[in-house]
Amino acid sequence: MNSRKIKTWAWVHKWSSLVCTLFMLLLCITGLPLIFTHEIRHLLGTEVEAPKMAPGTPHISLDRVLEIAKARHPDRVVQFASQADDDDNLWFVTLTHTPEPTDDFKSVAVDARTGVVLAQPKFDEGFMYVMYKLHVDLFAGLPGKLFLGFMGLLLLLAIVSGVVLYSPFMRKLDFGTVRRDKRPRLKWLDLHNLLGVVTLVWLFVVGSTGMINTWADLLIKYWQHDQLSALLAPYKGEPTVPVAERGSVQRSMEAAMQRAPDTKLSFIAFPGTSFSSPHHTTFFLRGNEPFTSKLYQPVLVDAKTAEVTAAPKLPWYLTALLVSQPLHFGDYGGMPMQIIWALLDIATIIVLGSGLYLWLKRGNPVPASPKAAAHEKPAPDASSQPEPAPAMKAQA
């Protein structure tokens, strides 16, 4: 590669790294506890669990569950109802003042067998909530998500440009070399490059899936406009179905489960909410296998008649979104994968931190002692090499 191309790639790497480094550090630090969300909530005592009962204990009607939850907040409407991934004995009912998306919500956890209210968890406060909001949207809603998505794009540019720069930089060094006998800046440069190699694939996967996740709201809105609008043509002009005129939710759920056998219920979106239509109760079902459990099959049930209207297949872009979400947090392989994700996250924090250190020290090199200078051979990182940038100087 000629010097002009090296300078061009070095410029791309430097500025893409400079702009995104601090935000990537924030995302790595906040993402670390999010990998262990359930475990941390369990330790903090905020994880809601259904009490143990004899296997096969019958469940009460879903309609009754919703009545019990609404009795706690009679001035609100039911927006969503969901079940835990590994426990169908517990219902989480979300209630808001209006069906539209809002941060003002209440959650009620109801035992599916006894109807006892187990807790009213507050998902909008506490340490994990702060970590989640900083990681997802910086407490800025959709603009914050899109901004972090742009930072993710810059991260991918920094990774690609780092790969391009890595080969000429390491021409005169063995792979994985860390020059411990040199001045601190050189040692950190070598460590930065070595950890960059180790985390390359993981960081690219996590960065790209994170960027896709920031588009979730826009992709869902496009899906509603592109596909659901055609399905709702027969209901054009009709108002949102009033609560008093809705049929049995239990009967609607049974009809949805019959339409998509060998699936489990993930969550229910009620009429007028962001994941449904003004005329349907929409059931999102998931598979039973590790992979298919991350993919949803929506089933639209007429809110009045409790009859299935449609069960559209999700388009490819929503499938990509659903696959990327658990992959981003290592939520596929249980605890072993979570530990691997955490170790790689820590390594990435070191890569980002060392890149920032190298950038700050670029104009203040530590002079070698006269004795050392007399015996030291010229280092292969000489001035002909491009300056390191905070994210990944020679990320590879």
CSV table of C-alpha atoms in Angstrom, one decimal:
chain,number,residue,atom,x,y,z
A,1,MET,CA,0.0,0.0,0.0
A,2,ASN,CA,1.4,3.4,-1.0
A,3,SER,CA,1.9,6.2,1.5
A,4,ARG,CA,-1.0,8.2,0.1
A,5,LYS,CA,-3.5,5.5,0.7
A,6,ILE,CA,-2.1,4.9,4.2
A,7,LYS,CA,-2.5,8.6,5.0
A,8,THR,CA,-6.1,8.5,3.7
A,9,TRP,CA,-7.0,5.4,5.8
A,10,ALA,CA,-5.2,6.9,8.8
A,11,TRP,CA,-7.3,10.1,8.5
A,12,VAL,CA,-10.5,8.0,8.3
A,13,HIS,CA,-9.4,6.0,11.3
A,14,LYS,CA,-8.3,8.9,13.3
A,15,TRP,CA,-11.5,11.0,13.0
A,16,SER,CA,-14.0,8.2,13.1
A,17,SER,CA,-12.2,7.0,16.3
A,18,LEU,CA,-12.0,10.5,17.8
A,19,VAL,CA,-15.7,11.2,17.4
A,20,CYS,CA,-17.0,7.9,18.7
A,21,THR,CA,-14.5,6.8,21.4
A,22,LEU,CA,-16.1,8.4,24.5
A,23,PHE,CA,-19.6,7.2,23.5
A,24,MET,CA,-18.3,3.7,22.8
A,25,LEU,CA,-16.6,3.7,26.2
A,26,LEU,CA,-20.0,4.7,27.7
A,27,LEU,CA,-21.8,1.9,25.8
A,28,CYS,CA,-19.2,-0.7,26.9
A,29,ILE,CA,-19.3,0.3,30.5
A,30,THR,CA,-23.2,0.5,30.7
A,31,GLY,CA,-23.5,-2.7,28.6
A,32,LEU,CA,-21.4,-4.8,31.0
A,33,PRO,CA,-24.1,-5.0,33.8
A,34,LEU,CA,-26.8,-5.3,31.1
A,35,ILE,CA,-25.3,-8.7,30.1
A,36,PHE,CA,-26.2,-10.0,33.5
A,37,THR,CA,-29.6,-8.2,33.9
A,38,HIS,CA,-31.5,-11.1,35.4
A,39,GLU,CA,-28.7,-12.1,37.7
A,40,ILE,CA,-28.2,-8.6,39.0
A,41,ARG,CA,-31.9,-8.1,39.6
A,42,HIS,CA,-32.0,-11.4,41.4
A,43,LEU,CA,-29.1,-10.2,43.7
A,44,LEU,CA,-30.8,-6.9,44.3
A,45,GLY,CA,-34.1,-8.6,45.1
A,46,THR,CA,-36.0,-6.9,42.3
A,47,GLU,CA,-36.5,-10.0,40.1
A,48,VAL,CA,-40.2,-11.1,40.4
A,49,GLU,CA,-40.6,-14.9,40.5
A,50,ALA,CA,-43.8,-17.0,40.8
A,51,PRO,CA,-43.9,-19.2,43.9
A,52,LYS,CA,-43.5,-22.9,43.4
A,53,MET,CA,-46.6,-25.0,43.2
A,54,ALA,CA,-47.4,-28.6,42.2
A,55,PRO,CA,-46.8,-29.1,38.4
A,56,GLY,CA,-50.0,-28.8,36.4
A,57,THR,CA,-51.7,-26.3,38.7
A,58,PRO,CA,-54.5,-24.8,36.6
A,59,HIS,CA,-54.4,-21.2,35.5
A,60,ILE,CA,-57.1,-18.7,36.0
A,61,SER,CA,-58.6,-16.9,32.9
A,62,LEU,CA,-56.5,-14.2,31.3
A,63,ASP,CA,-59.6,-12.0,31.5
A,64,ARG,CA,-59.5,-12.4,35.3
A,65,VAL,CA,-55.8,-11.6,35.4
A,66,LEU,CA,-56.4,-8.4,33.5
A,67,GLU,CA,-59.3,-7.4,35.8
A,68,ILE,CA,-57.0,-8.0,38.9
A,69,ALA,CA,-54.2,-5.8,37.4
A,70,LYS,CA,-56.6,-3.0,36.3
A,71,ALA,CA,-58.2,-3.0,39.8
A,72,ARG,CA,-54.8,-1.7,41.1
A,73,HIS,CA,-54.9,1.2,38.6
A,74,PRO,CA,-58.5,1.8,37.6
A,75,ASP,CA,-57.8,5.1,35.9
A,76,ARG,CA,-55.5,3.4,33.4
A,77,VAL,CA,-55.9,1.1,30.4
A,78,VAL,CA,-54.1,-2.1,29.7
A,79,GLN,CA,-51.5,-1.6,27.0
A,80,PHE,CA,-49.5,-4.8,27.1
A,81,ALA,CA,-49.4,-8.2,28.9
A,82,SER,CA,-46.5,-10.5,28.7
A,83,GLN,CA,-45.0,-13.7,30.2
A,84,ALA,CA,-41.5,-14.4,31.4
A,85,ASP,CA,-39.4,-16.3,28.9
A,86,ASP,CA,-39.0,-19.3,31.1
A,87,ASP,CA,-42.1,-19.1,33.4
A,88,ASP,CA,-45.7,-19.1,32.1
A,89,ASN,CA,-47.0,-19.0,35.7
A,90,LEU,CA,-46.5,-15.2,35.8
A,91,TRP,CA,-48.1,-12.4,34.0
A,92,PHE,CA,-46.7,-8.8,33.7
A,93,VAL,CA,-49.5,-6.3,32.9
A,94,THR,CA,-48.5,-2.8,31.7
A,95,LEU,CA,-51.1,-0.1,32.2
A,96,THR,CA,-51.0,3.5,30.9
A,97,HIS,CA,-53.3,6.5,30.7
A,98,THR,CA,-53.6,6.1,27.0
A,99,PRO,CA,-52.8,3.3,24.5
A,100,GLU,CA,-50.1,5.5,22.8
A,101,PRO,CA,-46.4,4.9,23.7
A,102,THR,CA,-45.4,6.7,26.9
A,103,ASP,CA,-42.9,6.6,29.7
A,104,ASP,CA,-45.6,7.0,32.2
A,105,PHE,CA,-46.6,3.3,32.8
A,106,LYS,CA,-47.4,1.0,35.7
A,107,SER,CA,-46.5,-2.7,35.8
A,108,VAL,CA,-48.4,-5.3,37.8
A,109,ALA,CA,-47.1,-8.9,38.3
A,110,VAL,CA,-49.9,-11.4,38.7
A,111,ASP,CA,-49.7,-15.1,39.6
A,112,ALA,CA,-51.3,-16.9,36.6
A,113,ARG,CA,-52.6,-19.7,38.9
A,114,THR,CA,-54.0,-17.9,42.0
A,115,GLY,CA,-54.5,-14.3,40.7
A,116,VAL,CA,-52.4,-13.0,43.6
A,117,VAL,CA,-50.6,-9.7,42.8
A,118,LEU,CA,-47.0,-10.6,43.5
A,119,ALA,CA,-45.5,-7.2,43.0
A,120,GLN,CA,-45.7,-3.9,41.2
A,121,PRO,CA,-42.2,-3.7,39.8
A,122,LYS,CA,-40.8,-0.3,38.9
A,123,PHE,CA,-38.8,-0.8,35.7
A,124,ASP,CA,-38.4,3.0,35.3
A,125,GLU,CA,-36.0,3.6,38.3
A,126,GLY,CA,-32.9,2.1,39.9
A,127,PHE,CA,-29.4,1.3,38.8
A,128,MET,CA,-30.3,-1.1,36.0
A,129,TYR,CA,-32.8,1.4,34.5
A,130,VAL,CA,-30.2,4.1,34.4
A,131,MET,CA,-27.7,1.7,32.8
A,132,TYR,CA,-30.3,0.7,30.2
A,133,LYS,CA,-31.4,4.2,29.3
A,134,LEU,CA,-27.8,5.4,28.9
A,135,HIS,CA,-27.0,2.4,26.8
A,136,VAL,CA,-30.1,2.6,24.6
A,137,ASP,CA,-30.9,6.3,24.0
A,138,LEU,CA,-29.0,8.5,26.5
A,139,PHE,CA,-32.4,9.5,28.0
A,140,ALA,CA,-33.2,11.3,24.7
A,141,GLY,CA,-35.7,9.0,23.1
A,142,LEU,CA,-35.6,8.3,19.4
A,143,PRO,CA,-33.1,11.2,18.7
A,144,GLY,CA,-30.7,9.6,21.2
A,145,LYS,CA,-31.1,6.2,19.6
A,146,LEU,CA,-30.3,7.5,16.2
A,147,PHE,CA,-27.4,9.5,17.5
A,148,LEU,CA,-25.9,6.3,19.1
A,149,GLY,CA,-26.6,4.5,15.8
A,150,PHE,CA,-24.4,7.0,14.0
A,151,MET,CA,-21.7,6.5,16.6
A,152,GLY,CA,-22.0,2.8,15.9
A,153,LEU,CA,-21.5,3.5,12.2
A,154,LEU,CA,-18.3,5.5,13.0
A,155,LEU,CA,-17.1,2.6,15.1
A,156,LEU,CA,-17.5,0.2,12.1
A,157,LEU,CA,-15.5,2.7,10.0
A,158,ALA,CA,-12.8,2.8,12.7
A,159,ILE,CA,-12.6,-1.0,12.8
A,160,VAL,CA,-12.4,-1.4,9.0
A,161,SER,CA,-9.7,1.3,8.7
A,162,GLY,CA,-7.8,-0.2,11.6
A,163,VAL,CA,-7.7,-3.5,9.8
A,164,VAL,CA,-6.3,-1.8,6.7
A,165,LEU,CA,-3.6,0.0,8.7
A,166,TYR,CA,-2.7,-3.1,10.8
A,167,SER,CA,-0.8,-4.9,8.0
A,168,PRO,CA,1.8,-2.1,7.2
A,169,PHE,CA,2.1,-1.2,10.9
A,170,MET,CA,3.0,-4.8,11.9
A,171,ARG,CA,5.3,-5.4,8.9
A,172,LYS,CA,8.5,-5.5,11.0
A,173,LEU,CA,7.0,-7.1,14.1
A,174,ASP,CA,5.9,-10.6,14.9
A,175,PHE,CA,2.2,-11.1,15.4
A,176,GLY,CA,1.2,-10.3,19.0
A,177,THR,CA,4.4,-8.6,20.0
A,178,VAL,CA,4.3,-6.3,23.0
A,179,ARG,CA,7.6,-4.4,23.4
A,180,ARG,CA,7.8,-4.4,27.2
A,181,ASP,CA,11.3,-3.0,27.3
A,182,LYS,CA,10.3,0.2,25.4
A,183,ARG,CA,8.8,3.4,26.8
A,184,PRO,CA,5.1,3.2,28.1
A,185,ARG,CA,3.5,4.7,25.0
A,186,LEU,CA,5.0,1.9,22.8
A,187,LYS,CA,3.9,-0.8,25.2
A,188,TRP,CA,0.4,0.5,25.3
A,189,LEU,CA,0.4,0.8,21.5
A,190,ASP,CA,1.3,-2.8,21.1
A,191,LEU,CA,-1.3,-3.9,23.7
A,192,HIS,CA,-3.9,-1.7,22.0
A,193,ASN,CA,-3.2,-3.5,18.7
A,194,LEU,CA,-3.1,-7.0,20.2
A,195,LEU,CA,-6.4,-6.6,22.0
A,196,GLY,CA,-7.8,-5.0,18.9
A,197,VAL,CA,-7.0,-8.3,17.0
A,198,VAL,CA,-8.6,-10.4,19.7
A,199,THR,CA,-11.8,-8.3,19.8
A,200,LEU,CA,-12.1,-7.6,16.1
A,201,VAL,CA,-14.9,-10.0,15.1
A,202,TRP,CA,-16.8,-9.6,18.4
A,203,LEU,CA,-16.7,-5.8,18.3
A,204,PHE,CA,-17.8,-5.7,14.7
A,205,VAL,CA,-20.8,-8.0,15.5
A,206,VAL,CA,-21.8,-6.1,18.6
A,207,GLY,CA,-21.3,-2.8,16.9
A,208,SER,CA,-23.4,-3.7,13.9
A,209,THR,CA,-26.2,-5.3,15.9
A,210,GLY,CA,-26.2,-2.3,18.2
A,211,MET,CA,-26.6,0.0,15.3
A,212,ILE,CA,-29.5,-2.1,13.9
A,213,ASN,CA,-31.2,-2.0,17.3
A,214,THR,CA,-31.2,1.8,17.2
A,215,TRP,CA,-33.4,1.6,14.2
A,216,ALA,CA,-36.1,-0.5,15.9
A,217,ASP,CA,-38.7,2.2,16.3
A,218,LEU,CA,-38.4,3.2,12.6
A,219,LEU,CA,-38.5,-0.4,11.4
A,220,ILE,CA,-41.6,-1.2,13.3
A,221,LYS,CA,-43.3,2.0,12.0
A,222,TYR,CA,-42.4,1.1,8.5
A,223,TRP,CA,-43.7,-2.5,8.9
A,224,GLN,CA,-47.0,-1.1,10.2
A,225,HIS,CA,-47.2,1.3,7.2
A,226,ASP,CA,-46.0,-1.2,4.6
A,227,GLN,CA,-47.9,-4.4,5.6
A,228,LEU,CA,-50.4,-3.9,8.4
A,229,SER,CA,-52.1,-1.1,6.5
A,230,ALA,CA,-53.2,-3.5,3.8
A,231,LEU,CA,-54.5,-6.0,6.4
A,232,LEU,CA,-56.5,-3.2,8.0
A,233,ALA,CA,-58.2,-2.1,4.8
A,234,PRO,CA,-61.6,-3.7,5.8
A,235,TYR,CA,-61.6,-1.6,9.0
A,236,LYS,CA,-61.0,1.7,7.3
A,237,GLY,CA,-62.9,4.5,8.9
A,238,GLU,CA,-63.9,2.5,12.0
A,239,PRO,CA,-62.9,3.9,15.4
A,240,THR,CA,-60.8,2.1,18.0
A,241,VAL,CA,-62.8,-0.7,19.7
A,242,PRO,CA,-64.0,0.6,23.1
A,243,VAL,CA,-63.0,-1.6,26.0
A,244,ALA,CA,-66.6,-2.3,26.9
A,245,GLU,CA,-67.2,-3.8,23.4
A,246,ARG,CA,-64.2,-6.1,23.4
A,247,GLY,CA,-64.6,-9.9,23.4
A,248,SER,CA,-62.8,-12.3,25.8
A,249,VAL,CA,-59.1,-12.0,25.7
A,250,GLN,CA,-58.8,-15.6,26.9
A,251,ARG,CA,-60.8,-16.8,23.9
A,252,SER,CA,-58.7,-14.6,21.6
A,253,MET,CA,-55.5,-16.1,23.0
A,254,GLU,CA,-56.8,-19.6,22.5
A,255,ALA,CA,-57.7,-18.8,18.9
A,256,ALA,CA,-54.2,-17.3,18.3
A,257,MET,CA,-52.4,-20.3,19.7
A,258,GLN,CA,-54.5,-22.7,17.5
A,259,ARG,CA,-53.4,-20.6,14.4
A,260,ALA,CA,-49.7,-21.1,15.3
A,261,PRO,CA,-49.3,-24.4,17.1
A,262,ASP,CA,-46.0,-25.4,18.7
A,263,THR,CA,-45.3,-21.8,19.8
A,264,LYS,CA,-45.3,-20.0,23.1
A,265,LEU,CA,-46.8,-16.6,24.0
A,266,SER,CA,-44.4,-13.8,24.4
A,267,PHE,CA,-46.6,-10.7,24.7
A,268,ILE,CA,-49.9,-9.3,23.9
A,269,ALA,CA,-50.5,-5.8,22.4
A,270,PHE,CA,-54.0,-4.4,22.9
A,271,PRO,CA,-56.0,-2.3,20.5
A,272,GLY,CA,-54.6,1.1,19.7
A,273,THR,CA,-51.1,0.4,21.0
A,274,SER,CA,-47.9,0.8,19.0
A,275,PHE,CA,-47.6,-2.9,18.2
A,276,SER,CA,-51.2,-3.5,17.3
A,277,SER,CA,-54.1,-1.8,15.4
A,278,PRO,CA,-57.1,0.1,16.7
A,279,HIS,CA,-59.3,-3.0,15.9
A,280,HIS,CA,-57.2,-6.0,17.0
A,281,THR,CA,-55.6,-7.7,19.9
A,282,THR,CA,-52.2,-8.8,18.6
A,283,PHE,CA,-50.5,-11.9,20.0
A,284,PHE,CA,-46.8,-12.2,19.5
A,285,LEU,CA,-45.8,-15.9,19.6
A,286,ARG,CA,-42.3,-17.4,19.6
A,287,GLY,CA,-40.8,-20.8,18.9
A,288,ASN,CA,-39.6,-23.4,21.3
A,289,GLU,CA,-36.0,-23.7,20.1
A,290,PRO,CA,-33.1,-21.5,21.2
A,291,PHE,CA,-33.0,-19.7,17.8
A,292,THR,CA,-36.7,-19.6,17.0
A,293,SER,CA,-37.5,-18.4,20.6
A,294,LYS,CA,-36.0,-15.0,19.5
A,295,LEU,CA,-38.4,-14.8,16.4
A,296,TYR,CA,-41.9,-13.6,16.7
A,297,GLN,CA,-45.1,-14.7,14.8
A,298,PRO,CA,-47.7,-12.0,15.1
A,299,VAL,CA,-51.4,-13.1,15.1
A,300,LEU,CA,-54.0,-10.5,14.7
A,301,VAL,CA,-57.3,-11.3,16.4
A,302,ASP,CA,-60.5,-9.1,16.0
A,303,ALA,CA,-61.0,-7.4,19.3
A,304,LYS,CA,-64.8,-7.7,19.1
A,305,THR,CA,-65.3,-11.2,17.7
A,306,ALA,CA,-62.2,-13.0,19.0
A,307,GLU,CA,-61.6,-14.4,15.5
A,308,VAL,CA,-58.2,-14.6,13.9
A,309,THR,CA,-57.9,-12.0,11.1
A,310,ALA,CA,-54.3,-12.6,9.9
A,311,ALA,CA,-51.0,-14.1,10.9
A,312,PRO,CA,-48.5,-12.3,8.7
A,313,LYS,CA,-44.9,-13.4,8.4
A,314,LEU,CA,-42.4,-10.9,9.6
A,315,PRO,CA,-40.4,-9.3,6.9
A,316,TRP,CA,-36.6,-9.8,6.7
A,317,TYR,CA,-35.7,-6.5,8.2
A,318,LEU,CA,-37.7,-7.2,11.4
A,319,THR,CA,-36.3,-10.8,11.5
A,320,ALA,CA,-32.8,-9.2,11.4
A,321,LEU,CA,-33.8,-6.9,14.2
A,322,LEU,CA,-35.1,-9.7,16.4
A,323,VAL,CA,-32.0,-11.8,15.8
A,324,SER,CA,-29.6,-8.9,16.5
A,325,GLN,CA,-31.2,-7.9,19.8
A,326,PRO,CA,-30.2,-11.1,21.8
A,327,LEU,CA,-26.9,-11.4,19.9
A,328,HIS,CA,-26.0,-7.9,21.0
A,329,PHE,CA,-26.1,-8.9,24.7
A,330,GLY,CA,-24.9,-12.5,24.3
A,331,ASP,CA,-28.4,-13.9,25.1
A,332,TYR,CA,-28.2,-17.1,23.1
A,333,GLY,CA,-25.9,-19.5,25.0
A,334,GLY,CA,-26.8,-18.9,28.7
A,335,MET,CA,-24.1,-18.1,31.3
A,336,PRO,CA,-21.1,-19.4,29.4
A,337,MET,CA,-21.8,-17.0,26.5
A,338,GLN,CA,-22.6,-14.2,29.0
A,339,ILE,CA,-19.1,-14.6,30.6
A,340,ILE,CA,-17.4,-14.6,27.2
A,341,TRP,CA,-19.3,-11.4,26.2
A,342,ALA,CA,-18.3,-9.8,29.5
A,343,LEU,CA,-14.6,-10.6,29.0
A,344,LEU,CA,-14.6,-9.3,25.5
A,345,ASP,CA,-16.4,-6.2,26.7
A,346,ILE,CA,-13.7,-5.6,29.3
A,347,ALA,CA,-11.0,-6.1,26.6
A,348,THR,CA,-12.8,-3.6,24.4
A,349,ILE,CA,-12.8,-1.0,27.2
A,350,ILE,CA,-9.0,-1.5,27.5
A,351,VAL,CA,-8.7,-1.0,23.7
A,352,LEU,CA,-10.8,2.2,23.7
A,353,GLY,CA,-9.0,3.5,26.9
A,354,SER,CA,-5.6,2.8,25.5
A,355,GLY,CA,-6.5,4.4,22.2
A,356,LEU,CA,-7.5,7.5,24.1
A,357,TYR,CA,-4.3,7.4,26.1
A,358,LEU,CA,-2.2,7.1,23.0
A,359,TRP,CA,-4.0,10.0,21.4
A,360,LEU,CA,-3.5,12.3,24.4
A,361,LYS,CA,0.2,11.3,24.6
A,362,ARG,CA,0.9,11.7,20.9
A,363,GLY,CA,2.6,15.2,21.3
A,364,ASN,CA,4.3,14.5,24.6
A,365,PRO,CA,6.6,11.5,24.1
A,366,VAL,CA,8.7,10.4,27.0
A,367,PRO,CA,12.4,10.8,26.2
A,368,ALA,CA,14.6,7.9,26.6
A,369,SER,CA,17.6,8.1,28.9
A,370,PRO,CA,21.0,8.9,27.2
A,371,LYS,CA,22.3,5.5,28.1
A,372,ALA,CA,19.2,3.7,26.7
A,373,ALA,CA,19.2,5.9,23.6
A,374,ALA,CA,22.8,4.9,22.9
A,375,HIS,CA,22.0,1.2,22.8
A,376,GLU,CA,18.4,1.3,21.4
A,377,LYS,CA,17.8,0.4,17.8
A,378,PRO,CA,15.3,2.4,15.8
A,379,ALA,CA,11.8,1.1,16.7
A,380,PRO,CA,9.6,-0.1,13.8
A,381,ASP,CA,6.8,2.2,14.9
A,382,ALA,CA,8.8,5.2,13.6
A,383,SER,CA,7.5,8.5,12.7
A,384,SER,CA,6.5,7.2,9.3
A,385,GLN,CA,3.6,5.4,10.9
A,386,PRO,CA,0.2,7.2,11.3
A,387,GLU,CA,-0.7,8.6,14.7
A,388,PRO,CA,-2.9,6.4,16.9
A,389,ALA,CA,-6.5,7.5,17.4
A,390,PRO,CA,-8.6,6.8,20.5
A,391,ALA,CA,-10.9,4.1,19.3
A,392,MET,CA,-8.6,1.6,17.6
A,393,LYS,CA,-5.3,2.8,16.3
A,394,ALA,CA,-4.5,-0.3,14.3
A,395,GLN,CA,-7.7,-2.2,15.2
A,396,ALA,CA,-7.7,-5.5,13.5
